[in-house]
């Protein structure tokens, strides 16, 4: 209580900043396509790209089904399980200068998708006959191998830049 006057403003500022990143708007998968064509093509082949289409017209209005098959349809107007469902809304991290800075990108909303995230949808209440196997499932949605062979990875970059930012 005693310190309220001094800590409150900065506390609110931190909240506002993290809130801004957390509430980043979705730009839609087409927005990623230009810079990540290989990832986009691979994703298009996956069931995630059509997950909303597995629902009947009535089910497409049912929040219980949408929560996994098209979770961002209502709030962001982006259907299916898309890039941003897993990687976070791209509003702040998509600009090229941000994307090239791995740390900054994460600071403003880029998410490294975790097993826990998969399991939010691939859980006991989804209709799969087999239990969810993270390692196998990752292979089935691989859209990064092509990305990584297409470019030289940042870490092994042979570019002659003298002072490489860590
Ligand atoms: C203007 C071009 C551009 C756009 C648009 C763009 N990216 Fe990127 N993205 C990049 C670049 C450049 C990198 C860094 C790649 C590298 O260094 O090999 C990157 C890296 C990434 C990474 C890897 C980050 C890391 O540090 O491991 C992910 C994941 C990613 N982008 C997802 C997305 C998603 C999802 C979208 C759409 C919402 C998107 N990007 C839009 C250019 C872009
Ligand atoms: C907890 C997340 C979750 C919810 C909620 C959910 N689903 Fe699914 N659904 C999944 C997953 C994950 C799969 C894919 C299972 C697999 O093959 O591993 C799936 C698969 C399906 C399929 C099969 C699609 C195909 O290509 O064979 C249908 C149809 C379906 N769901 C309909 C529904 C309907 C209708 C509802 C609402 C009553 C619903 N789902 C709610 C996660 C969910
Ligand atoms: C179902 C969740 C999911 C969806 C949907 C998804 N991704 Fe990913 N993405 C991942 C995971 C998980 C990884 C990391 C895999 C690994 O490192 O083993 C990844 C990796 C990447 C990488 C490579 C990062 C690197 O280190 O090189 C890029 C780029 C990327 N995704 C872009 C996209 C784009 C663009 C889309 C949409 C067209 C998309 N992703 C859709 C889960 C997803
Ligand atoms: C927002 C919910 C959601 C998240 C998060 C999610 N998935 Fe899915 N996934 C689904 C739904 C729904 C389906 C079924 C799509 C359909 O056929 O209608 C599916 C299908 C799949 C399939 C295809 C299954 C088949 O029968 O071919 C694989 C593989 C998969 N997901 C892997 C992953 C992995 C790996 C992650 C985490 C990196 C992940 N998913 C995250 C909702 C999700």
Coordinates of N, CA, C and O in Angstrom, one line a residue, residues 25-136:
X25 N -3.0 -8.1 -33.4 CA -4.0 -8.6 -34.4 C -3.4 -9.6 -35.4 O -2.2 -9.6 -35.7
X26 N -4.2 -10.4 -35.9 CA -3.8 -11.4 -36.9 C -3.9 -10.7 -38.3 O -4.7 -9.9 -38.6
X27 N -2.9 -11.1 -39.1 CA -2.9 -10.6 -40.5 C -3.3 -11.6 -41.5 O -3.5 -11.3 -42.7
X28 N -3.5 -12.9 -41.1 CA -3.9 -13.9 -42.0 C -2.7 -14.6 -42.6 O -1.7 -14.0 -42.8
X29 N -2.9 -15.9 -43.0 CA -1.7 -16.7 -43.5 C -1.2 -16.1 -44.9 O 0.0 -16.3 -45.1
X30 N -2.0 -15.4 -45.6 CA -1.6 -14.9 -46.9 C -0.4 -13.9 -46.6 O 0.4 -13.6 -47.5
X31 N -0.5 -13.2 -45.4 CA 0.5 -12.2 -45.1 C 1.9 -12.8 -44.9 O 2.9 -12.1 -45.0
X32 N 1.9 -14.1 -44.5 CA 3.2 -14.7 -44.3 C 3.8 -15.3 -45.6 O 5.0 -15.6 -45.7
X33 N 2.9 -15.6 -46.5 CA 3.2 -16.3 -47.7 C 4.4 -15.7 -48.5 O 5.3 -16.4 -48.9
X34 N 4.4 -14.4 -48.7 CA 5.4 -13.8 -49.5 C 6.8 -14.0 -49.0 O 7.7 -14.2 -49.8
X35 N 7.0 -14.1 -47.7 CA 8.3 -14.2 -47.1 C 8.6 -15.7 -46.8 O 9.7 -16.1 -46.6
X36 N 7.6 -16.5 -46.6 CA 7.7 -17.9 -46.2 C 7.0 -18.8 -47.1 O 6.1 -19.6 -46.7
X37 N 7.3 -18.8 -48.4 CA 6.5 -19.5 -49.4 C 6.5 -21.0 -49.1 O 5.5 -21.7 -49.3
X38 N 7.7 -21.6 -48.7 CA 7.8 -23.0 -48.5 C 6.9 -23.4 -47.3 O 6.2 -24.5 -47.4
X39 N 7.0 -22.7 -46.3 CA 6.2 -23.0 -45.1 C 4.7 -22.9 -45.4 O 3.9 -23.8 -45.0
X40 N 4.4 -21.9 -46.2 CA 3.0 -21.7 -46.6 C 2.5 -22.9 -47.4 O 1.4 -23.4 -47.1
X41 N 3.3 -23.3 -48.4 CA 2.8 -24.5 -49.2 C 2.7 -25.7 -48.4 O 1.7 -26.5 -48.5
X42 N 3.6 -26.0 -47.5 CA 3.5 -27.2 -46.6 C 2.3 -27.1 -45.7 O 1.5 -28.1 -45.5
X43 N 2.0 -25.9 -45.2 CA 0.9 -25.7 -44.3 C -0.4 -26.0 -45.1 O -1.4 -26.6 -44.6
X44 N -0.5 -25.5 -46.3 CA -1.7 -25.6 -47.1 C -2.0 -27.1 -47.4 O -3.2 -27.5 -47.6
X45 N -1.0 -28.0 -47.3 CA -1.2 -29.4 -47.5 C -1.7 -30.1 -46.3 O -2.2 -31.2 -46.3
X46 N -1.6 -29.4 -45.1 CA -2.0 -30.0 -43.9 C -3.5 -29.8 -43.6 O -4.1 -29.0 -44.1
X47 N -4.0 -30.7 -42.7 CA -5.4 -30.6 -42.3 C -5.7 -29.3 -41.5 O -6.8 -28.9 -41.5
X48 N -4.7 -28.7 -40.9 CA -4.9 -27.5 -40.2 C -5.5 -26.4 -41.1 O -6.3 -25.6 -40.7
X49 N -5.0 -26.4 -42.4 CA -5.4 -25.3 -43.3 C -6.9 -25.5 -43.7 O -7.5 -24.5 -44.2
X50 N -7.5 -26.6 -43.4 CA -8.9 -26.8 -43.8 C -9.7 -27.3 -42.6 O -10.8 -27.8 -42.7
X51 N -9.2 -27.1 -41.4 CA -9.8 -27.7 -40.2 C -11.3 -27.2 -40.0 O -12.2 -28.0 -39.6
X52 N -11.6 -26.0 -40.4 CA -12.9 -25.5 -40.2 C -13.9 -26.1 -41.2 O -15.1 -26.2 -40.9
X53 N -13.4 -26.6 -42.3 CA -14.2 -27.3 -43.3 C -14.7 -28.6 -42.9 O -15.6 -29.2 -43.5
X54 N -14.1 -29.2 -41.8 CA -14.6 -30.5 -41.4 C -15.9 -30.3 -40.6 O -16.6 -31.3 -40.3
X55 N -16.3 -29.1 -40.3 CA -17.5 -28.9 -39.6 C -18.7 -28.6 -40.5 O -18.5 -28.0 -41.6
X56 N -19.9 -29.0 -40.2 CA -21.1 -28.7 -40.9 C -21.4 -27.2 -40.7 O -20.8 -26.6 -39.9
X57 N -22.3 -26.8 -41.5 CA -22.7 -25.3 -41.5 C -23.1 -24.9 -40.0 O -22.7 -23.9 -39.5
X58 N -23.9 -25.8 -39.4 CA -24.4 -25.5 -38.1 C -23.2 -25.6 -37.1 O -23.1 -24.7 -36.2
X59 N -22.3 -26.6 -37.3 CA -21.2 -26.7 -36.3 C -20.2 -25.5 -36.5 O -19.5 -25.2 -35.5
X60 N -20.2 -24.9 -37.7 CA -19.3 -23.7 -37.9 C -19.8 -22.5 -37.1 O -19.1 -21.5 -37.1
X61 N -20.9 -22.6 -36.5 CA -21.4 -21.5 -35.6 C -21.3 -22.0 -34.1 O -21.7 -21.2 -33.2
X62 N -20.8 -23.2 -33.9 CA -20.8 -23.8 -32.5 C -19.4 -23.5 -31.9 O -18.4 -24.1 -32.3
X63 N -19.4 -22.7 -30.9 CA -18.1 -22.3 -30.2 C -17.4 -23.5 -29.7 O -16.2 -23.5 -29.7
X64 N -18.1 -24.6 -29.4 CA -17.5 -25.8 -28.8 C -16.6 -26.4 -29.9 O -15.6 -27.1 -29.6
X65 N -17.0 -26.4 -31.2 CA -16.2 -27.0 -32.2 C -15.2 -26.0 -32.7 O -14.0 -26.4 -33.0
X66 N -15.6 -24.7 -32.8 CA -14.6 -23.7 -33.3 C -13.4 -23.6 -32.5 O -12.3 -23.3 -32.9
X67 N -13.5 -23.8 -31.2 CA -12.4 -23.6 -30.3 C -11.2 -24.4 -30.7 O -10.1 -24.0 -30.4
X68 N -11.3 -25.5 -31.4 CA -10.2 -26.2 -31.9 C -10.1 -26.2 -33.5 O -9.0 -26.2 -34.0
X69 N -11.2 -26.1 -34.1 CA -11.2 -26.2 -35.6 C -11.0 -24.9 -36.3 O -10.5 -24.8 -37.4
X70 N -11.3 -23.8 -35.6 CA -11.2 -22.5 -36.2 C -11.2 -21.4 -35.1 O -12.1 -20.6 -35.0
X71 N -10.2 -21.5 -34.2 CA -10.3 -20.7 -32.9 C -10.3 -19.2 -33.1 O -10.7 -18.5 -32.2
X72 N -9.8 -18.7 -34.2 CA -9.6 -17.3 -34.3 C -10.6 -16.6 -35.3 O -10.5 -15.5 -35.6
X73 N -11.6 -17.4 -35.6 CA -12.6 -17.0 -36.6 C -13.4 -15.8 -36.0 O -13.6 -14.8 -36.7
X74 N -13.9 -16.0 -34.8 CA -14.7 -14.9 -34.2 C -13.9 -13.7 -33.8 O -14.3 -12.6 -34.2
X75 N -12.8 -13.8 -33.2 CA -12.1 -12.7 -32.7 C -11.2 -12.0 -33.7 O -11.0 -10.8 -33.7
X76 N -10.8 -12.8 -34.7 CA -9.8 -12.2 -35.7 C -10.3 -12.3 -37.1 O -9.6 -11.8 -38.0
X77 N -11.4 -13.0 -37.3 CA -11.8 -13.2 -38.7 C -10.9 -14.0 -39.6 O -10.9 -13.9 -40.8
X78 N -10.1 -14.9 -38.9 CA -9.2 -15.8 -39.7 C -9.6 -17.2 -39.4 O -9.6 -17.6 -38.2
X79 N -10.0 -18.0 -40.4 CA -10.6 -19.3 -40.2 C -9.5 -20.4 -40.2 O -8.4 -20.1 -40.7
X80 N -9.8 -21.5 -39.7 CA -9.0 -22.7 -39.6 C -7.8 -22.6 -38.6 O -7.8 -21.6 -37.8
X81 N -6.9 -23.5 -38.6 CA -5.8 -23.5 -37.7 C -4.6 -22.9 -38.5 O -4.1 -23.6 -39.3
X82 N -4.3 -21.7 -38.2 CA -3.4 -21.0 -39.1 C -2.0 -20.7 -38.5 O -1.8 -20.9 -37.3
X83 N -1.1 -20.1 -39.3 CA 0.2 -19.8 -38.8 C 0.1 -19.1 -37.5 O 0.8 -19.4 -36.5
X84 N -0.8 -18.1 -37.4 CA -0.9 -17.2 -36.2 C -1.6 -17.9 -35.0 O -1.4 -17.5 -33.9
X85 N -2.4 -19.0 -35.3 CA -2.9 -19.7 -34.2 C -1.8 -20.3 -33.4 O -1.8 -20.4 -32.2
X86 N -0.7 -20.8 -34.1 CA 0.4 -21.4 -33.4 C 1.5 -20.4 -33.1 O 2.1 -20.4 -32.0
X87 N 1.8 -19.5 -34.0 CA 3.0 -18.6 -33.9 C 2.6 -17.2 -33.3 O 3.5 -16.4 -33.0
X88 N 1.3 -17.0 -33.0 CA 0.9 -15.7 -32.4 C 0.6 -14.7 -33.5 O 1.1 -14.8 -34.6
X89 N -0.3 -13.7 -33.1 CA -0.7 -12.7 -34.1 C 0.5 -11.9 -34.6 O 1.4 -11.5 -33.9
X90 N 0.5 -11.7 -35.9 CA 1.7 -11.2 -36.6 C 1.8 -9.7 -36.7 O 2.8 -9.1 -37.3
X91 N 0.8 -8.9 -36.2 CA 0.8 -7.5 -36.4 C 2.2 -6.8 -36.1 O 2.6 -6.0 -36.9
X92 N 2.8 -7.2 -35.0 CA 4.0 -6.5 -34.6 C 5.3 -7.2 -35.0 O 6.3 -6.5 -35.2
X93 N 5.3 -8.5 -35.2 CA 6.5 -9.2 -35.6 C 6.8 -9.3 -37.1 O 7.8 -9.7 -37.5
X94 N 5.7 -9.1 -37.9 CA 5.9 -9.4 -39.3 C 6.8 -8.5 -40.1 O 7.3 -8.9 -41.1
X95 N 6.9 -7.2 -39.7 CA 7.8 -6.4 -40.5 C 9.2 -7.0 -40.6 O 9.7 -7.6 -39.6
X96 N 9.8 -6.9 -41.8 CA 11.1 -7.6 -42.1 C 12.1 -7.3 -41.0 O 12.8 -8.2 -40.5
X97 N 12.2 -6.0 -40.6 CA 13.3 -5.7 -39.7 C 13.1 -6.3 -38.3 O 14.0 -6.6 -37.6
X98 N 11.8 -6.6 -38.0 CA 11.6 -7.3 -36.7 C 11.8 -8.8 -36.9 O 12.5 -9.4 -36.0
X99 N 11.4 -9.4 -38.0 CA 11.5 -10.8 -38.2 C 13.0 -11.2 -38.2 O 13.4 -12.3 -37.7
X100 N 13.9 -10.3 -38.7 CA 15.3 -10.7 -38.7 C 16.0 -10.6 -37.4 O 17.1 -11.1 -37.2
X101 N 15.3 -10.1 -36.4 CA 15.8 -10.0 -35.0 C 15.0 -11.0 -34.1 O 13.9 -10.7 -33.7
X102 N 15.6 -12.2 -34.0 CA 14.8 -13.2 -33.3 C 14.3 -12.8 -31.9 O 13.2 -13.2 -31.5
X103 N 15.1 -12.1 -31.2 CA 14.7 -11.7 -29.9 C 13.6 -10.7 -29.9 O 12.6 -10.8 -29.2
X104 N 13.8 -9.7 -30.7 CA 12.7 -8.6 -30.8 C 11.4 -9.2 -31.3 O 10.3 -8.9 -30.7
X105 N 11.5 -10.1 -32.3 CA 10.3 -10.8 -32.8 C 9.5 -11.4 -31.7 O 8.3 -11.3 -31.6
X106 N 10.2 -12.1 -30.8 CA 9.6 -12.8 -29.7 C 9.0 -11.9 -28.7 O 8.0 -12.1 -28.0
X107 N 9.7 -10.8 -28.5 CA 9.3 -9.7 -27.5 C 8.0 -9.2 -28.0 O 7.1 -8.8 -27.1
X108 N 7.7 -9.1 -29.2 CA 6.4 -8.5 -29.7 C 5.4 -9.5 -30.2 O 4.6 -9.2 -31.0
X109 N 5.6 -10.7 -29.8 CA 4.5 -11.6 -30.0 C 4.8 -12.9 -30.7 O 3.9 -13.8 -30.7
X110 N 5.9 -13.1 -31.3 CA 6.2 -14.4 -32.0 C 6.4 -15.5 -31.0 O 7.1 -15.4 -30.0
X111 N 5.6 -16.6 -31.2 CA 5.6 -17.7 -30.3 C 6.3 -18.9 -30.9 O 6.1 -19.2 -32.0
X112 N 7.1 -19.5 -30.0 CA 7.6 -20.8 -30.4 C 6.6 -21.9 -30.0 O 6.5 -22.1 -28.8
X113 N 5.9 -22.5 -30.9 CA 4.8 -23.4 -30.5 C 5.3 -24.6 -29.7 O 6.3 -25.2 -30.0
X114 N 4.6 -24.8 -28.6 CA 5.1 -25.9 -27.6 C 4.2 -27.1 -27.7 O 3.1 -27.0 -28.3
X115 N 4.7 -28.2 -27.2 CA 3.8 -29.4 -27.1 C 2.5 -29.1 -26.4 O 1.5 -29.6 -26.8
X116 N 2.6 -28.3 -25.3 CA 1.4 -28.0 -24.5 C 0.4 -27.3 -25.4 O -0.8 -27.6 -25.3
X117 N 0.8 -26.5 -26.3 CA -0.1 -25.8 -27.2 C -0.8 -26.8 -28.1 O -2.0 -26.7 -28.3
X118 N -0.1 -27.7 -28.6 CA -0.7 -28.8 -29.5 C -1.8 -29.5 -28.7 O -2.9 -29.8 -29.1
X119 N -1.4 -29.8 -27.4 CA -2.3 -30.6 -26.6 C -3.5 -29.9 -26.1 O -4.5 -30.5 -25.7
X120 N -3.5 -28.5 -26.3 CA -4.7 -27.8 -26.0 C -5.9 -28.3 -26.9 O -7.0 -28.2 -26.6
X121 N -5.5 -28.7 -28.1 CA -6.5 -29.1 -29.1 C -6.4 -30.6 -29.2 O -7.5 -31.3 -29.4
X122 N -5.2 -31.2 -29.3 CA -5.1 -32.6 -29.4 C -5.1 -33.3 -28.1 O -4.1 -33.7 -27.5
X123 N -6.3 -33.3 -27.5 CA -6.4 -33.9 -26.2 C -7.4 -35.0 -26.2 O -7.9 -35.4 -27.2
X124 N -7.7 -35.5 -25.0 CA -8.6 -36.6 -24.9 C -10.0 -36.4 -25.5 O -10.6 -37.4 -25.9
X125 N -10.4 -35.1 -25.6 CA -11.8 -34.9 -26.2 C -11.8 -34.8 -27.7 O -12.8 -34.7 -28.3
X126 N -10.6 -34.9 -28.3 CA -10.6 -34.9 -29.8 C -10.8 -36.3 -30.3 O -10.4 -37.3 -29.5
X127 N -11.2 -36.5 -31.5 CA -11.7 -37.9 -31.9 C -10.6 -38.8 -32.3 O -11.0 -39.9 -32.8
X128 N -9.4 -38.5 -32.1 CA -8.3 -39.4 -32.6 C -8.4 -40.8 -31.9 O -8.6 -40.8 -30.7
X129 N -8.1 -41.8 -32.6 CA -8.1 -43.2 -32.0 C -6.8 -43.4 -31.3 O -6.8 -44.0 -30.2
X130 N -5.8 -42.8 -31.8 CA -4.4 -43.0 -31.2 C -4.2 -41.8 -30.3 O -4.6 -40.7 -30.6
X131 N -3.5 -42.1 -29.1 CA -3.1 -40.9 -28.3 C -2.1 -40.0 -29.1 O -1.4 -40.5 -30.0
X132 N -2.1 -38.7 -28.8 CA -1.3 -37.8 -29.5 C 0.2 -38.0 -29.2 O 0.6 -38.1 -28.1
X133 N 0.9 -38.2 -30.3 CA 2.4 -38.4 -30.2 C 3.0 -37.1 -30.8 O 3.0 -36.9 -32.0
X134 N 3.6 -36.4 -29.9 CA 4.2 -35.1 -30.3 C 5.2 -35.2 -31.4 O 5.2 -34.5 -32.4
X135 N 6.2 -36.1 -31.2 CA 7.3 -36.2 -32.1 C 6.8 -36.6 -33.5 O 7.1 -36.0 -34.6
X136 N 5.9 -37.6 -33.6 CA 5.4 -38.1 -34.8 C 4.5 -37.0 -35.5 O 4.5 -36.8 -36.7

